[in-house]
Amino acid sequence: MAHSRQRRLFLGMAMLAFLAIGPARAAQSAPERAALDLMPVPESVNLRDGRFRVDDSLSVGGQAAPGDRAFGAAARFMSRVAARTGIFLKQDFLAARGSAADGAVRYEFTRPGKLEPLEDESYSLIVNPGKVVLSAPTDIGVLRGFETLLQLLSSDQAGYYIPCVEIIDRPRFTWRGLLIDSGRHFQPVEAIKRNLDGMAALKMNVLHWHLTEDQGFRVESKVFPRLHELGSDGLYYTQAQIREIIEYAADRGIRVMPEFDVPGHSTSWFVAYPEFASAPGPYAIERRFGVAEPAFNPADERVYPFFDKFFGEMAALFPDPYLHIGGDEVEGRHWDANPAIQAFKKKRGLADNHALQAYFNTRLLKILTRHGKKMVGWDEIFQPGLPTDIVIQSWRGTEALVESARKGYQGILSNGYYIDLCQPAETHYLNDPIPSGSTLDEAQRKLVLGGEATMWSELVTPETIDSRIWPRTAAIAERLWSRPSVRDVGDMYRRLAVVSLRLEELGLTHLKNQGMMLRRLAAGPDIGPLEVLAQAVEPLKNYQRHSQGVTYTSLSPLTRFVDACAPESMAARDFRIKVESFISSGDRESAQELRKTLTAWKNNHTLLLPLIARSPALKEIEPLSLTLAEAAETGLTALAHIEKGEKPSPDWAEGGRGKLNEAAKPMAHAELAVVRAVGRLLEACAGPAGRGPVRDIM
Ligand code: ACM
């Protein structure tokens, strides 16, 4: 099976992947901001003297009643403050309207917000020593403001407080989404809910729920029950569960837009309904990944009444005004091989398969319109002939976003936000839907609604999905909410570290599951050396894991060492920054810290060997661990040379380069994230003559 998603994306991302990483800068132009850990950065922050003390007398009041969205947010605010501080609050935070109308924290809004694009999510927050006022035109703005207030909660010697501040805030983009692919790997209700909590904490407002794939049909259909019965291995959401999730999201100001990917990526539908496919069946649920060939038959009139009924059912189930029809990666081989489809194309004057897909989409658009939905699709659906009230989601590049805006279409950007590629947060952070050099005019810019991070789930399970989404998606959330000038990468990482812990506090498992997975691998509780290695390692990027000699399927375990490693190693980033700082300044303190880190890596292998000896599942990481130790040794020698001001022998330098080039290669489906920085040390001591292979890995 082809891997064209993989190939195309790899090309798309290659340019972004090797951005130079500069040393961390301490602060940005507005110094007060740097002192706060707010993420996304609000539109304006005016920090004042004074503190609003948070103690057991904290009271919250507002105009909402139990069952209202803002009341729920106020109650969650109280319980989260209590949980973080351990304070036994006197106010019953579930108190009904009126009982705390004059709470020290007062929230007010003018009207309930609508869950649709362009809704007002702005808010203002005024914190004085005795009073906090959160006001917003809509209750959705109130929700956003409560998240800011929770991020402001700080502590000092005297206890907990919120700094006195005036904040005025509104999002730059109205569509700030996360795609969760429940098709390739089913994600249970709890996994979706905790990620909705994470999204709300970062002020994201669209869950794009990818519900059907070659590997699974994940929605209960009461009209066509064989779809989920035969197409899901029993892993699907009941309609009651779907409603529960929609309500949970709505309570957090998040829209839920479903995606039913057609005409391709549709094998699981054909298990029940082979007659709608372009090639004869029978069909089985696809286990492999990539671009499968089965596709709906656009020339078969029976397909459209089927979709009319199915989308009618789904349109009633999902209240969002938008419905995503996918439309990506239709290879058309089954269309080409079907004489009836060829004859149909000829009769209709459809020049090629793009025109055939445009015909199919036009029919679908009529169906969706009849059921009151606006159509969204991947950029493949951007074809001549479709009206401008569809929304184009650009994933193959940014061109479709620009071109479609020029032609009057609304668009959302996902190219550059593919979090499944395991790229650093910085790469996504600097990817702007409307970059500074954009030639779009004002009216065209308004058509760029925002963007979505995409959590494709070939290689994620409920156990690992949070670690592939968070904390990096917080950087995307900031890009989509904050002003374009908010681009200080060092400050973003400083705040990301804080956000990561707060996400864990909310129930996300991105940090704690690593320990659990390593304990399982070690078959014991003592995982110190495994953790040291895991922190120096990142999973292979850009879908390289699919070309390591084994075939991943939807049934493969994702429980190996690589799966426990975070997509972006903060230890490696810190090391890299220290190396650059040492190379540019030569200061002794950096040298000391580098020596400590390198020594720990060098010694780790001996400590890890007994664990590996005990656990067959760890056997594959022995070369990885040994290579880390050797690279660290090279780094220590280079460091010593630099400190002494001595040049190493050409032989040693050449040998070191060779070793580091080997060390940069994939091992156990992972890569050592620290090798390039060790290479910088070697280059620094070997001097300009070091224009050797080491440069190739940098
Ligand atoms: C996609 O990644 N095939 C939309």
PDB file of N, CA and C in Angstrom, residues 202-259:
ATOM      1  N   LEU A 202      -6.293  25.740  26.934  1.00  0.00           N
ATOM      2  CA  LEU A 202      -5.494  26.524  25.980  1.00  0.00           C
ATOM      3  C   LEU A 202      -6.385  27.366  25.065  1.00  0.00           C
ATOM      4  N   LYS A 203      -7.670  27.483  25.442  1.00  0.00           N
ATOM      5  CA  LYS A 203      -8.621  28.342  24.709  1.00  0.00           C
ATOM      6  C   LYS A 203      -8.839  27.869  23.271  1.00  0.00           C
ATOM      7  N   MET A 204      -8.714  26.576  23.039  1.00  0.00           N
ATOM      8  CA  MET A 204      -9.020  26.040  21.703  1.00  0.00           C
ATOM      9  C   MET A 204     -10.523  25.780  21.619  1.00  0.00           C
ATOM     10  N   ASN A 205     -11.076  25.839  20.415  1.00  0.00           N
ATOM     11  CA  ASN A 205     -12.537  25.814  20.349  1.00  0.00           C
ATOM     12  C   ASN A 205     -13.158  24.874  19.306  1.00  0.00           C
ATOM     13  N   VAL A 206     -12.355  24.045  18.640  1.00  0.00           N
ATOM     14  CA  VAL A 206     -12.955  23.081  17.701  1.00  0.00           C
ATOM     15  C   VAL A 206     -12.319  21.700  17.890  1.00  0.00           C
ATOM     16  N   LEU A 207     -13.138  20.720  18.219  1.00  0.00           N
ATOM     17  CA  LEU A 207     -12.679  19.337  18.117  1.00  0.00           C
ATOM     18  C   LEU A 207     -13.128  18.829  16.750  1.00  0.00           C
ATOM     19  N   HIS A 208     -12.152  18.566  15.899  1.00  0.00           N
ATOM     20  CA  HIS A 208     -12.437  17.980  14.582  1.00  0.00           C
ATOM     21  C   HIS A 208     -12.281  16.473  14.783  1.00  0.00           C
ATOM     22  N   TRP A 209     -13.404  15.796  14.718  1.00  0.00           N
ATOM     23  CA  TRP A 209     -13.426  14.391  15.136  1.00  0.00           C
ATOM     24  C   TRP A 209     -13.481  13.507  13.886  1.00  0.00           C
ATOM     25  N   HIS A 210     -12.343  12.881  13.609  1.00  0.00           N
ATOM     26  CA  HIS A 210     -12.199  12.029  12.416  1.00  0.00           C
ATOM     27  C   HIS A 210     -12.743  10.647  12.783  1.00  0.00           C
ATOM     28  N   LEU A 211     -13.935  10.343  12.294  1.00  0.00           N
ATOM     29  CA  LEU A 211     -14.703   9.218  12.836  1.00  0.00           C
ATOM     30  C   LEU A 211     -14.765   7.994  11.936  1.00  0.00           C
ATOM     31  N   THR A 212     -14.356   8.147  10.690  1.00  0.00           N
ATOM     32  CA  THR A 212     -14.377   6.960   9.826  1.00  0.00           C
ATOM     33  C   THR A 212     -13.066   6.882   9.055  1.00  0.00           C
ATOM     34  N   GLU A 213     -12.575   5.691   8.925  1.00  0.00           N
ATOM     35  CA  GLU A 213     -11.303   5.448   8.236  1.00  0.00           C
ATOM     36  C   GLU A 213     -11.324   4.051   7.628  1.00  0.00           C
ATOM     37  N   ASP A 214     -10.298   3.748   6.847  1.00  0.00           N
ATOM     38  CA  ASP A 214     -10.152   2.380   6.361  1.00  0.00           C
ATOM     39  C   ASP A 214     -10.153   1.398   7.534  1.00  0.00           C
ATOM     40  N   GLN A 215      -9.570   1.823   8.663  1.00  0.00           N
ATOM     41  CA  GLN A 215      -9.369   0.911   9.803  1.00  0.00           C
ATOM     42  C   GLN A 215     -10.558   0.851  10.754  1.00  0.00           C
ATOM     43  N   GLY A 216     -11.570   1.679  10.543  1.00  0.00           N
ATOM     44  CA  GLY A 216     -12.686   1.581  11.476  1.00  0.00           C
ATOM     45  C   GLY A 216     -13.779   2.596  11.225  1.00  0.00           C
ATOM     46  N   PHE A 217     -15.000   2.147  11.431  1.00  0.00           N
ATOM     47  CA  PHE A 217     -16.180   3.004  11.339  1.00  0.00           C
ATOM     48  C   PHE A 217     -16.672   3.197  12.767  1.00  0.00           C
ATOM     49  N   ARG A 218     -16.526   4.412  13.318  1.00  0.00           N
ATOM     50  CA  ARG A 218     -16.586   4.570  14.775  1.00  0.00           C
ATOM     51  C   ARG A 218     -17.853   5.210  15.327  1.00  0.00           C
ATOM     52  N   VAL A 219     -18.888   5.350  14.509  1.00  0.00           N
ATOM     53  CA  VAL A 219     -20.124   5.954  15.003  1.00  0.00           C
ATOM     54  C   VAL A 219     -21.260   4.959  14.892  1.00  0.00           C
ATOM     55  N   GLU A 220     -22.060   4.896  15.932  1.00  0.00           N
ATOM     56  CA  GLU A 220     -23.276   4.098  15.829  1.00  0.00           C
ATOM     57  C   GLU A 220     -24.232   4.762  14.834  1.00  0.00           C
ATOM     58  N   SER A 221     -24.679   3.994  13.848  1.00  0.00           N
ATOM     59  CA  SER A 221     -25.732   4.487  12.961  1.00  0.00           C
ATOM     60  C   SER A 221     -26.973   3.656  13.232  1.00  0.00           C
ATOM     61  N   LYS A 222     -28.053   4.342  13.582  1.00  0.00           N
ATOM     62  CA  LYS A 222     -29.295   3.599  13.819  1.00  0.00           C
ATOM     63  C   LYS A 222     -29.977   3.305  12.484  1.00  0.00           C
ATOM     64  N   VAL A 223     -29.675   4.115  11.476  1.00  0.00           N
ATOM     65  CA  VAL A 223     -30.292   3.916  10.162  1.00  0.00           C
ATOM     66  C   VAL A 223     -29.602   2.770   9.410  1.00  0.00           C
ATOM     67  N   PHE A 224     -28.288   2.745   9.514  1.00  0.00           N
ATOM     68  CA  PHE A 224     -27.522   1.664   8.855  1.00  0.00           C
ATOM     69  C   PHE A 224     -26.626   0.978   9.892  1.00  0.00           C
ATOM     70  N   PRO A 225     -27.212   0.229  10.812  1.00  0.00           N
ATOM     71  CA  PRO A 225     -26.422  -0.304  11.935  1.00  0.00           C
ATOM     72  C   PRO A 225     -25.297  -1.241  11.502  1.00  0.00           C
ATOM     73  N   ARG A 226     -25.415  -1.813  10.313  1.00  0.00           N
ATOM     74  CA  ARG A 226     -24.339  -2.715   9.898  1.00  0.00           C
ATOM     75  C   ARG A 226     -23.015  -1.962   9.705  1.00  0.00           C
ATOM     76  N   LEU A 227     -23.104  -0.652   9.495  1.00  0.00           N
ATOM     77  CA  LEU A 227     -21.874   0.137   9.337  1.00  0.00           C
ATOM     78  C   LEU A 227     -20.971  -0.023  10.563  1.00  0.00           C
ATOM     79  N   HIS A 228     -21.521   0.264  11.746  1.00  0.00           N
ATOM     80  CA  HIS A 228     -20.665   0.153  12.938  1.00  0.00           C
ATOM     81  C   HIS A 228     -20.556  -1.292  13.424  1.00  0.00           C
ATOM     82  N   GLU A 229     -21.577  -2.080  13.161  1.00  0.00           N
ATOM     83  CA  GLU A 229     -21.516  -3.472  13.631  1.00  0.00           C
ATOM     84  C   GLU A 229     -20.417  -4.255  12.919  1.00  0.00           C
ATOM     85  N   LEU A 230     -20.310  -4.050  11.619  1.00  0.00           N
ATOM     86  CA  LEU A 230     -19.317  -4.822  10.861  1.00  0.00           C
ATOM     87  C   LEU A 230     -18.005  -4.070  10.653  1.00  0.00           C
ATOM     88  N   GLY A 231     -18.049  -2.749  10.791  1.00  0.00           N
ATOM     89  CA  GLY A 231     -16.886  -1.954  10.394  1.00  0.00           C
ATOM     90  C   GLY A 231     -16.005  -1.471  11.524  1.00  0.00           C
ATOM     91  N   SER A 232     -16.248  -1.964  12.768  1.00  0.00           N
ATOM     92  CA  SER A 232     -15.549  -1.306  13.880  1.00  0.00           C
ATOM     93  C   SER A 232     -14.852  -2.231  14.878  1.00  0.00           C
ATOM     94  N   ASP A 233     -14.909  -3.544  14.691  1.00  0.00           N
ATOM     95  CA  ASP A 233     -14.408  -4.468  15.724  1.00  0.00           C
ATOM     96  C   ASP A 233     -15.084  -4.226  17.069  1.00  0.00           C
ATOM     97  N   GLY A 234     -16.280  -3.649  17.032  1.00  0.00           N
ATOM     98  CA  GLY A 234     -16.965  -3.352  18.299  1.00  0.00           C
ATOM     99  C   GLY A 234     -16.467  -2.083  18.968  1.00  0.00           C
ATOM    100  N   LEU A 235     -15.536  -1.400  18.331  1.00  0.00           N
ATOM    101  CA  LEU A 235     -14.985  -0.178  18.917  1.00  0.00           C
ATOM    102  C   LEU A 235     -15.599   1.031  18.221  1.00  0.00           C
ATOM    103  N   TYR A 236     -16.705   1.486  18.754  1.00  0.00           N
ATOM    104  CA  TYR A 236     -17.388   2.658  18.189  1.00  0.00           C
ATOM    105  C   TYR A 236     -18.051   3.423  19.322  1.00  0.00           C
ATOM    106  N   TYR A 237     -18.461   4.654  19.015  1.00  0.00           N
ATOM    107  CA  TYR A 237     -19.173   5.467  19.994  1.00  0.00           C
ATOM    108  C   TYR A 237     -20.667   5.275  19.780  1.00  0.00           C
ATOM    109  N   THR A 238     -21.388   4.989  20.857  1.00  0.00           N
ATOM    110  CA  THR A 238     -22.839   4.970  20.739  1.00  0.00           C
ATOM    111  C   THR A 238     -23.305   6.418  20.560  1.00  0.00           C
ATOM    112  N   GLN A 239     -24.529   6.555  20.075  1.00  0.00           N
ATOM    113  CA  GLN A 239     -25.031   7.920  19.888  1.00  0.00           C
ATOM    114  C   GLN A 239     -25.153   8.624  21.239  1.00  0.00           C
ATOM    115  N   ALA A 240     -25.447   7.863  22.283  1.00  0.00           N
ATOM    116  CA  ALA A 240     -25.511   8.481  23.620  1.00  0.00           C
ATOM    117  C   ALA A 240     -24.132   9.012  24.017  1.00  0.00           C
ATOM    118  N   GLN A 241     -23.094   8.244  23.704  1.00  0.00           N
ATOM    119  CA  GLN A 241     -21.730   8.713  24.028  1.00  0.00           C
ATOM    120  C   GLN A 241     -21.349   9.940  23.207  1.00  0.00           C
ATOM    121  N   ILE A 242     -21.756   9.940  21.953  1.00  0.00           N
ATOM    122  CA  ILE A 242     -21.476  11.112  21.099  1.00  0.00           C
ATOM    123  C   ILE A 242     -22.140  12.351  21.707  1.00  0.00           C
ATOM    124  N   ARG A 243     -23.390  12.200  22.113  1.00  0.00           N
ATOM    125  CA  ARG A 243     -24.097  13.352  22.702  1.00  0.00           C
ATOM    126  C   ARG A 243     -23.413  13.807  23.987  1.00  0.00           C
ATOM    127  N   GLU A 244     -22.955  12.832  24.750  1.00  0.00           N
ATOM    128  CA  GLU A 244     -22.264  13.155  26.008  1.00  0.00           C
ATOM    129  C   GLU A 244     -20.998  13.982  25.720  1.00  0.00           C
ATOM    130  N   ILE A 245     -20.278  13.580  24.701  1.00  0.00           N
ATOM    131  CA  ILE A 245     -19.041  14.303  24.369  1.00  0.00           C
ATOM    132  C   ILE A 245     -19.354  15.685  23.802  1.00  0.00           C
ATOM    133  N   ILE A 246     -20.373  15.767  22.975  1.00  0.00           N
ATOM    134  CA  ILE A 246     -20.750  17.079  22.419  1.00  0.00           C
ATOM    135  C   ILE A 246     -21.132  18.032  23.553  1.00  0.00           C
ATOM    136  N   GLU A 247     -21.850  17.498  24.532  1.00  0.00           N
ATOM    137  CA  GLU A 247     -22.277  18.345  25.655  1.00  0.00           C
ATOM    138  C   GLU A 247     -21.071  18.758  26.510  1.00  0.00           C
ATOM    139  N   TYR A 248     -20.185  17.801  26.727  1.00  0.00           N
ATOM    140  CA  TYR A 248     -18.973  18.073  27.511  1.00  0.00           C
ATOM    141  C   TYR A 248     -18.153  19.173  26.823  1.00  0.00           C
ATOM    142  N   ALA A 249     -18.052  19.065  25.501  1.00  0.00           N
ATOM    143  CA  ALA A 249     -17.306  20.073  24.728  1.00  0.00           C
ATOM    144  C   ALA A 249     -18.025  21.416  24.786  1.00  0.00           C
ATOM    145  N   ALA A 250     -19.344  21.396  24.597  1.00  0.00           N
ATOM    146  CA  ALA A 250     -20.111  22.651  24.597  1.00  0.00           C
ATOM    147  C   ALA A 250     -19.970  23.365  25.942  1.00  0.00           C
ATOM    148  N   ASP A 251     -19.948  22.594  27.018  1.00  0.00           N
ATOM    149  CA  ASP A 251     -19.761  23.187  28.352  1.00  0.00           C
ATOM    150  C   ASP A 251     -18.429  23.920  28.444  1.00  0.00           C
ATOM    151  N   ARG A 252     -17.502  23.541  27.586  1.00  0.00           N
ATOM    152  CA  ARG A 252     -16.173  24.166  27.601  1.00  0.00           C
ATOM    153  C   ARG A 252     -15.983  25.120  26.415  1.00  0.00           C
ATOM    154  N   GLY A 253     -17.076  25.453  25.753  1.00  0.00           N
ATOM    155  CA  GLY A 253     -16.986  26.401  24.634  1.00  0.00           C
ATOM    156  C   GLY A 253     -16.291  25.821  23.423  1.00  0.00           C
ATOM    157  N   ILE A 254     -16.454  24.525  23.231  1.00  0.00           N
ATOM    158  CA  ILE A 254     -15.774  23.849  22.119  1.00  0.00           C
ATOM    159  C   ILE A 254     -16.809  23.236  21.178  1.00  0.00           C
ATOM    160  N   ARG A 255     -16.661  23.527  19.895  1.00  0.00           N
ATOM    161  CA  ARG A 255     -17.507  22.909  18.879  1.00  0.00           C
ATOM    162  C   ARG A 255     -16.983  21.513  18.566  1.00  0.00           C
ATOM    163  N   VAL A 256     -17.883  20.634  18.165  1.00  0.00           N
ATOM    164  CA  VAL A 256     -17.448  19.308  17.714  1.00  0.00           C
ATOM    165  C   VAL A 256     -17.870  19.159  16.261  1.00  0.00           C
ATOM    166  N   MET A 257     -16.886  19.144  15.379  1.00  0.00           N
ATOM    167  CA  MET A 257     -17.176  18.966  13.955  1.00  0.00           C
ATOM    168  C   MET A 257     -16.798  17.541  13.558  1.00  0.00           C
ATOM    169  N   PRO A 258     -17.768  16.732  13.132  1.00  0.00           N
ATOM    170  CA  PRO A 258     -17.431  15.363  12.742  1.00  0.00           C
ATOM    171  C   PRO A 258     -16.870  15.325  11.325  1.00  0.00           C
ATOM    172  N   GLU A 259     -16.001  14.349  11.090  1.00  0.00           N
ATOM    173  CA  GLU A 259     -15.544  14.077   9.719  1.00  0.00           C
ATOM    174  C   GLU A 259     -15.904  12.651   9.344  1.00  0.00           C
TER     175      GLU A 259
END
